Tab-separated table of C-alpha atoms and ligand atoms in Angstrom:
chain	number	residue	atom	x	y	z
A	3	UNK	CA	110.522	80.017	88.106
A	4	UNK	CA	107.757	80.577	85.757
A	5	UNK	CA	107.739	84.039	83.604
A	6	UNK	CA	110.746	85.403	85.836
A	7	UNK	CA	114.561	86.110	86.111
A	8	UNK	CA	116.375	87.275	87.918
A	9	UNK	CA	120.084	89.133	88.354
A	10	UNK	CA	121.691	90.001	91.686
A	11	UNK	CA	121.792	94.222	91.747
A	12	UNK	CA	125.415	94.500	93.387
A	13	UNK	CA	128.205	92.081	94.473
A	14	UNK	CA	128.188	93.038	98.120
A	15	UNK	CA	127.498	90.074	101.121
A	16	UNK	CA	123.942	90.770	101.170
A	17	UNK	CA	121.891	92.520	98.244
A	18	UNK	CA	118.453	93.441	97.123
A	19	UNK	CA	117.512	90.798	94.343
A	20	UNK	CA	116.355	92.566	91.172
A	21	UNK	CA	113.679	90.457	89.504
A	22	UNK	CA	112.178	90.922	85.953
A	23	UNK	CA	108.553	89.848	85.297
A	24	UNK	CA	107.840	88.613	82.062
A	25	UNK	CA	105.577	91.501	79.774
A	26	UNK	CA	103.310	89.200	78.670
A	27	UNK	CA	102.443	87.447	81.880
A	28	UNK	CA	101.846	91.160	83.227
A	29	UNK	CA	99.822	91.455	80.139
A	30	UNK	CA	97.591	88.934	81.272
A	31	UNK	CA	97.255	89.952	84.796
A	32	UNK	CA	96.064	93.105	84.040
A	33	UNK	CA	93.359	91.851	81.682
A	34	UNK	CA	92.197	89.658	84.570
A	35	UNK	CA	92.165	92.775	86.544
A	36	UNK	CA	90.155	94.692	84.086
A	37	UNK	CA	88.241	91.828	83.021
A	38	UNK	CA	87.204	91.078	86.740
A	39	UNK	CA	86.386	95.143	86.942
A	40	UNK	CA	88.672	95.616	89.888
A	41	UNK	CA	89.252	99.451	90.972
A	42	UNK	CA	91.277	100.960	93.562
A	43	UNK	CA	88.112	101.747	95.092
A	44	UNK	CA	86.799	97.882	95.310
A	45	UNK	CA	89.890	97.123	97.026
A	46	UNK	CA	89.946	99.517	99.666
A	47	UNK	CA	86.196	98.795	100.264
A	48	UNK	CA	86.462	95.295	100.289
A	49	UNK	CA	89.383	93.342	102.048
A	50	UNK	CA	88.734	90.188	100.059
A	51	UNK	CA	89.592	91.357	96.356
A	52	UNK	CA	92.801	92.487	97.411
A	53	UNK	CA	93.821	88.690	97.786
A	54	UNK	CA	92.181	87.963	94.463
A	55	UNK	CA	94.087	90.605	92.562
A	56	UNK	CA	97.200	88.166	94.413
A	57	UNK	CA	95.532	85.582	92.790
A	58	UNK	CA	95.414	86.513	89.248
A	59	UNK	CA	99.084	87.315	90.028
A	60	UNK	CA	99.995	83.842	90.920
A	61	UNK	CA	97.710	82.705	87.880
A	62	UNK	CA	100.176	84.540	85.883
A	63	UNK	CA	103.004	83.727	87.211
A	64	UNK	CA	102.969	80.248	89.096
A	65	UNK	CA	102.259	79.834	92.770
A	66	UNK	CA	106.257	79.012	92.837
A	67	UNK	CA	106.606	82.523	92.369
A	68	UNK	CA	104.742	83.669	95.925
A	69	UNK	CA	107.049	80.893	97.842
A	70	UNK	CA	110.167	82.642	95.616
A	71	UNK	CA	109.357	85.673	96.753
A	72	UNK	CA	108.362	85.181	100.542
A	73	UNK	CA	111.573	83.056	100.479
A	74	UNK	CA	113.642	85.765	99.231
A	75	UNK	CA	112.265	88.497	102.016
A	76	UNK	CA	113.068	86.196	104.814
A	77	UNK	CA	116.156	85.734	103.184
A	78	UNK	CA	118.816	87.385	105.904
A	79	UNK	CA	121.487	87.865	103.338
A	80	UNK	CA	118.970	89.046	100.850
A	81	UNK	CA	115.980	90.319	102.483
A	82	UNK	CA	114.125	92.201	99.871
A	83	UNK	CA	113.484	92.671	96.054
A	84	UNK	CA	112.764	95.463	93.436
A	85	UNK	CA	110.193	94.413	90.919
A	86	UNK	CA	108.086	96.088	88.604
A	87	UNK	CA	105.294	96.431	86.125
A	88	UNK	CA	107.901	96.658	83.163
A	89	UNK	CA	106.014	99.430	81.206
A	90	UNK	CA	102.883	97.663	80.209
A	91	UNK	CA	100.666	100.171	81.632
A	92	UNK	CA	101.063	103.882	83.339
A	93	UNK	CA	97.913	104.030	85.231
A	94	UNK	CA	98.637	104.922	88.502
A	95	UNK	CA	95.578	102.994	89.833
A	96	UNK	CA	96.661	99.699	87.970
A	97	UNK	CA	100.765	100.452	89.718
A	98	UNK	CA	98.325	100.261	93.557
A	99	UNK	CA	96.602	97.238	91.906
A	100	UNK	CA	100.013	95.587	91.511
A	101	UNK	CA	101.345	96.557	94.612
A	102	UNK	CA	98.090	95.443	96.273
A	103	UNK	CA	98.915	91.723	95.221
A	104	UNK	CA	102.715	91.970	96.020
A	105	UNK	CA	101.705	93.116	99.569
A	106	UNK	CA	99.314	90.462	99.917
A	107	UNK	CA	101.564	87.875	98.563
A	108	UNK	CA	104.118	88.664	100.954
A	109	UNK	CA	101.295	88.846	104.227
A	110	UNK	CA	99.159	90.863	105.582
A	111	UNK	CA	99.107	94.875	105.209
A	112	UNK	CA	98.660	96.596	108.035
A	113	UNK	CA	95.969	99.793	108.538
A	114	UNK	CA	98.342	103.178	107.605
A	115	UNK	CA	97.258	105.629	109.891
A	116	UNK	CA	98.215	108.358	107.720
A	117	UNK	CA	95.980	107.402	105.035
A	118	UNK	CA	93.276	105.967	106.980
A	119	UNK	CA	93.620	102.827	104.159
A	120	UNK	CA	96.026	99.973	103.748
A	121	UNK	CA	98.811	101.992	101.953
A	122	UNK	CA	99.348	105.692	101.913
A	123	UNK	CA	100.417	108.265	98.671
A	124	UNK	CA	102.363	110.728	99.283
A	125	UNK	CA	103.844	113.284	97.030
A	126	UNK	CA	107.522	115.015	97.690
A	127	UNK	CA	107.542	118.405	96.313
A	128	UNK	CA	109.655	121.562	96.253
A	129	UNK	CA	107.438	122.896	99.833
A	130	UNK	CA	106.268	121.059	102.358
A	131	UNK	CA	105.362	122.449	105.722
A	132	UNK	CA	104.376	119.047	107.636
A	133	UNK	CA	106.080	118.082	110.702
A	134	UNK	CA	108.330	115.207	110.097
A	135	UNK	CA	111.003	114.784	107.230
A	136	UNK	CA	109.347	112.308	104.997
A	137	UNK	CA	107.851	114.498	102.456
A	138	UNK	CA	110.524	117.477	102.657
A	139	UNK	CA	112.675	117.070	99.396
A	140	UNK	CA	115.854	118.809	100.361
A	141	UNK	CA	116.831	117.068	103.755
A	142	UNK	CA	118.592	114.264	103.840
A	143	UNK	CA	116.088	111.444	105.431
A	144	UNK	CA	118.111	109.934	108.020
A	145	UNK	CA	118.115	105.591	107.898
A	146	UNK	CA	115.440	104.319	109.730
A	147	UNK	CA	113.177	101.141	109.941
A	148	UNK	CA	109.216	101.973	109.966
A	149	UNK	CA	106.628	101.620	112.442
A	150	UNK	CA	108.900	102.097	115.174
A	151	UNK	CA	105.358	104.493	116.823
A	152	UNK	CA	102.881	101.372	116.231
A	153	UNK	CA	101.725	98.992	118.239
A	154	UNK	CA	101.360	95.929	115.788
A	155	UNK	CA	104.543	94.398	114.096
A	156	UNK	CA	106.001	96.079	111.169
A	157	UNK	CA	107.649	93.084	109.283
A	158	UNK	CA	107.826	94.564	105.899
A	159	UNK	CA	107.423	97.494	103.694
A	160	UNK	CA	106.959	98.264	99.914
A	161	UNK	CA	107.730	101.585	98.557
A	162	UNK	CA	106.329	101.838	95.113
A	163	UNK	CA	107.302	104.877	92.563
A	164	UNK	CA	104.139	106.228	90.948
A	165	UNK	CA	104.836	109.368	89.657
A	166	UNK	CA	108.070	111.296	89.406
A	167	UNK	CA	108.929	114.915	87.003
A	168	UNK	CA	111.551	117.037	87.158
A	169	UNK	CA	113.790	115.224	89.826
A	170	UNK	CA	117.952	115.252	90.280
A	171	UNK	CA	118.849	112.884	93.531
A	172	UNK	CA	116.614	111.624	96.074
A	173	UNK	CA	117.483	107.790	95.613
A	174	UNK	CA	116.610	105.259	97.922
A	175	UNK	CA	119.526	104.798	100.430
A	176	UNK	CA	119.669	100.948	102.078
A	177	UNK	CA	122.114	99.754	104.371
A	178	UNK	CA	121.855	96.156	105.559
A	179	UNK	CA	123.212	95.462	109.844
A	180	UNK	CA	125.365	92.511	108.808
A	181	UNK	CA	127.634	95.229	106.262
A	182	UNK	CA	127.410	98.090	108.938
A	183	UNK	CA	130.542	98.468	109.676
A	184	UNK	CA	130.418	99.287	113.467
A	185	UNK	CA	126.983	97.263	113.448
A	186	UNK	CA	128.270	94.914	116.601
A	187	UNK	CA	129.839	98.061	118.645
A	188	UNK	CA	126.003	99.527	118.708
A	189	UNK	CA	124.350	95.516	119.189
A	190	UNK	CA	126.228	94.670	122.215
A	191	UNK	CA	125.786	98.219	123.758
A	192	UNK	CA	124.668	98.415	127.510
A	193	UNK	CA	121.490	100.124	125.881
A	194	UNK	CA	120.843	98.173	122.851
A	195	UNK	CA	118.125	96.040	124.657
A	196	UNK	CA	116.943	99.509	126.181
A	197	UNK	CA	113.288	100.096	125.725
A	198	UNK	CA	113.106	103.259	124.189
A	199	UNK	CA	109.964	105.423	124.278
A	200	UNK	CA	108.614	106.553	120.563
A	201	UNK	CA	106.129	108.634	119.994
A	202	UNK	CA	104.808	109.862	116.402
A	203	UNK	CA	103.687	113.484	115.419
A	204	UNK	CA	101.057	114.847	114.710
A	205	UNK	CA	100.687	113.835	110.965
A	206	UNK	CA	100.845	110.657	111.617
A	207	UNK	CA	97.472	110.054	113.477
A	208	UNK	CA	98.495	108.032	115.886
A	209	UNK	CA	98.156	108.428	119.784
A	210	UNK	CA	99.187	105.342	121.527
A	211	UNK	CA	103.092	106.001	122.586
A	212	UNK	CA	105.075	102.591	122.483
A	213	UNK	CA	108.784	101.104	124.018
A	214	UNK	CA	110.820	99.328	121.643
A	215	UNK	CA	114.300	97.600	122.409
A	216	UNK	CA	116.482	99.027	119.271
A	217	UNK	CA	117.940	95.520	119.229
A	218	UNK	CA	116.457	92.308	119.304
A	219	UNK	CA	117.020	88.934	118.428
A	220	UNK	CA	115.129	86.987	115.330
A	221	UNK	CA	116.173	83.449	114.265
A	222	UNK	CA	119.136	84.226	116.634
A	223	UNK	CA	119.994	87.333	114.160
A	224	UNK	CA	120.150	90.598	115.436
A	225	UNK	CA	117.605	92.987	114.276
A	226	UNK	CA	117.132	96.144	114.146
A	227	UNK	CA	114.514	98.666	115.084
A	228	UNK	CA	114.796	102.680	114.931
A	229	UNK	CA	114.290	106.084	113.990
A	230	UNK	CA	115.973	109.129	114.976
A	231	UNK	CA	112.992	111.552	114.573
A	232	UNK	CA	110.386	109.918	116.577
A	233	UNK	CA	111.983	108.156	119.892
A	234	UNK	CA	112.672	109.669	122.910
A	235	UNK	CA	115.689	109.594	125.078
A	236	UNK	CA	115.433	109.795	129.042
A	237	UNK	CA	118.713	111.157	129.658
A	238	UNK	CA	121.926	112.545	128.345
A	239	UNK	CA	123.395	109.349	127.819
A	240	UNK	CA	120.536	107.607	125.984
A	241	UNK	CA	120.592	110.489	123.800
A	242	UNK	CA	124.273	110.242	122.530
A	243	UNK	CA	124.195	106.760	122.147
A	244	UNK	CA	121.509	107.213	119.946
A	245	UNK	CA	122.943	110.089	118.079
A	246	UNK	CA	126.117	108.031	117.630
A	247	UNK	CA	124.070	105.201	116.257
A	248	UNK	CA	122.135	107.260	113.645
A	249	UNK	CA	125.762	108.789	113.004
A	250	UNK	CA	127.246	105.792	112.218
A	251	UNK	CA	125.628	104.471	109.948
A	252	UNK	CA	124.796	107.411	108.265
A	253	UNK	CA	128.544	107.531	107.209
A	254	UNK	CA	129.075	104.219	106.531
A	255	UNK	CA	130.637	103.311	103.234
A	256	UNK	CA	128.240	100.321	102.459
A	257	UNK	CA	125.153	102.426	102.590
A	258	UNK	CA	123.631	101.290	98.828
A	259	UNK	CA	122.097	103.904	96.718
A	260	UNK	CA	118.745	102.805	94.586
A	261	UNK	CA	117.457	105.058	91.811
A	262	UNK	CA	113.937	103.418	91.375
A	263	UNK	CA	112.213	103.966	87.727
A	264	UNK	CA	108.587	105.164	88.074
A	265	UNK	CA	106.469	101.682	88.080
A	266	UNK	CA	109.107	99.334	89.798
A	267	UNK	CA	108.053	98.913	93.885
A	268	UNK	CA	111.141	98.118	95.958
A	269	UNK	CA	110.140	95.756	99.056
A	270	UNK	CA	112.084	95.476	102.497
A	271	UNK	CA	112.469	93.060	105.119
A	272	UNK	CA	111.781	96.069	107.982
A	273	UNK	CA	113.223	93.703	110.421
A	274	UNK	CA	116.852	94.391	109.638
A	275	UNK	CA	117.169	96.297	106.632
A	276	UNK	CA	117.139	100.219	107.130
A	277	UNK	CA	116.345	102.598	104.843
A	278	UNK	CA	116.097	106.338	103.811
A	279	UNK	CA	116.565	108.819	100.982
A	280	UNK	CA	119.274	111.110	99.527
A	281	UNK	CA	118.221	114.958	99.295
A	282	UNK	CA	117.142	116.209	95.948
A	283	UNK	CA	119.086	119.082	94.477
A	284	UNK	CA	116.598	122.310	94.053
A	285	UNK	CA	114.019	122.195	91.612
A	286	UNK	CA	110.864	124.649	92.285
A	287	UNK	CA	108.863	121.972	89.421
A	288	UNK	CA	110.551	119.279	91.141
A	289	UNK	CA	107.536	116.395	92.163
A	290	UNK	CA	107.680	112.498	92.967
A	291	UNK	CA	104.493	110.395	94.533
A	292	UNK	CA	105.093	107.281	96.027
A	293	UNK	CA	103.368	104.784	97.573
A	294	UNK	CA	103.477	102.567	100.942
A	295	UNK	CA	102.368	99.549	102.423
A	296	UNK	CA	103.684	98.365	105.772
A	297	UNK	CA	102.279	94.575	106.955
A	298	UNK	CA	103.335	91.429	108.837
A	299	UNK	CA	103.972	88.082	107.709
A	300	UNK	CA	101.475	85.841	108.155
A	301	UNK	CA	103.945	82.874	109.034
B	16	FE2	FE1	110.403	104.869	106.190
């Protein structure tokens, strides 16, 4: 593959593949960006230049590397990647630049209600008084797969690090269905084909209220949709299976721990792999920004 290797990040049955871009060919395609005067602000504005910031990517790289990496997302034993911008530049606009043309290399974003734009940043500081868990530093975020609350298909996300000072813990924490251990008890549960109601809060900005099976089938794989702080259980039963569920996996042994450096993006088939973060230990000066972008294939 052109200006790319690769190494695989752990040894386990199915892992994250940790690529390396070649400097100079991210040299380039940030010339082309500046060259082309491309701006954070052109690309929210205007739908098309986010696919040709993709294209000065694949310039850069080879179009081989867009069929690598679509390959590698749909990739059940694989499933997603960490790449990033290798320390050629620290502007946070160029890092959404980049991510912009990894998100439309893989498909399609989709609109991020909580930003009112096609990815959200978000910072995770010492206080936070919103009303979900995903900016409060000190919890442990529970595993999850996104849009569970939307209506359109939420195939795959990319969590990018912009910004991060002061910060002890709060890694990434990934855990793949097929090394669950206790994965099947859960899938071939009277209530894993259950439509569940989920509704989002407040913060989110979204009003519509959806039913979603937690299991489902995809290329005759199981998949995998849910999140313990937005769905709603109709009785006492539904409840603790769900608890149970969320338990589960939370103590599983195969849960994989990712420390991200600020720059590198990690991306997720949302479809089956679930994901969350460890708790940071106190820090009043403690501060990390990330940003999202959740879309659907376009195949
Ligand atoms: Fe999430």
């Amino acid at each position: 593959m052109g200006g790319v290797s690769h190494e695989l990040s752990s040894i386990r049955m199915c892992s994250l593949f940790d690529a390396y871009l070649e400097k100079d060919a991210l040299g380039k395609f940030l010339n082309k960006v500046r060259g082309d005067n491309q701006s954070v602000e052109r690309l929210e504005y205007t739908p098309l230049e986010r696919r040709m910031v993709a294209s000065y990517l694949l310039d850069e790289l080879g179009e081989e590397f867009g069929v690598i990496l679509r390959g590698i997302i749909h990739d059940r034993d694989t499933g997603g990647y960490t790449l990033g911008l290798e320390s050629v530049t620290e502007d946070s606009d160029e890092f959404v630049i980049f991510s912009t043309a990894i998100s439309h290399i893989i498909g399609t974003p989709n609109h991020d209600s909580m930003s009112g734009k096609y990815y959200a940043r978000f910072e995770v500081k010492d206080t936070d008084n919103s009303d979900a868990y995903l900016r409060q530093a000190y919890r442990l975020f529970t595993l999850h797969t996104d849009g569970t609350f939307a209506d359109e298909p939420t195939d795959w996300l990319i969590m990018h690090k912009m910004f991060e000072e002061n910060a002890v813990g709060g890694e990434s924490r990934l855990l793949h269905p097929d090394d669950w251990r206790e994965f099947e008890n859960y899938a071939n549960h009277p209530l894993a084909s259950y439509k569940f109601h989920y509704k989002a809060p407040k913060s989110k900005n979204v009003d519509q209220e959806v039913h979603r099976p937690t299991f489902f089938k995809q290329n005759d794989k199981a998949c995998i949709c849910f999140f313990d702080q937005f769905v709603y259980p109709e009785s006492i039963e539904q409840a603790k299976y769900l608890r149970g569920l969320s338990e589960s996996m939370e103590k599983d042994d195969n849960i994989e721990e990712l420390d991200l450096p600020v720059g590198n993006l990690v991306a997720l088939n949302n479809l089956f792999w679930l994901h969350g973060r460890a708790a940071f230990e106190k820090n009043k000066d403690h501060n990390r920004e990330l940003l999202r972008i959740r879309g659907h294939f376009n195949d």
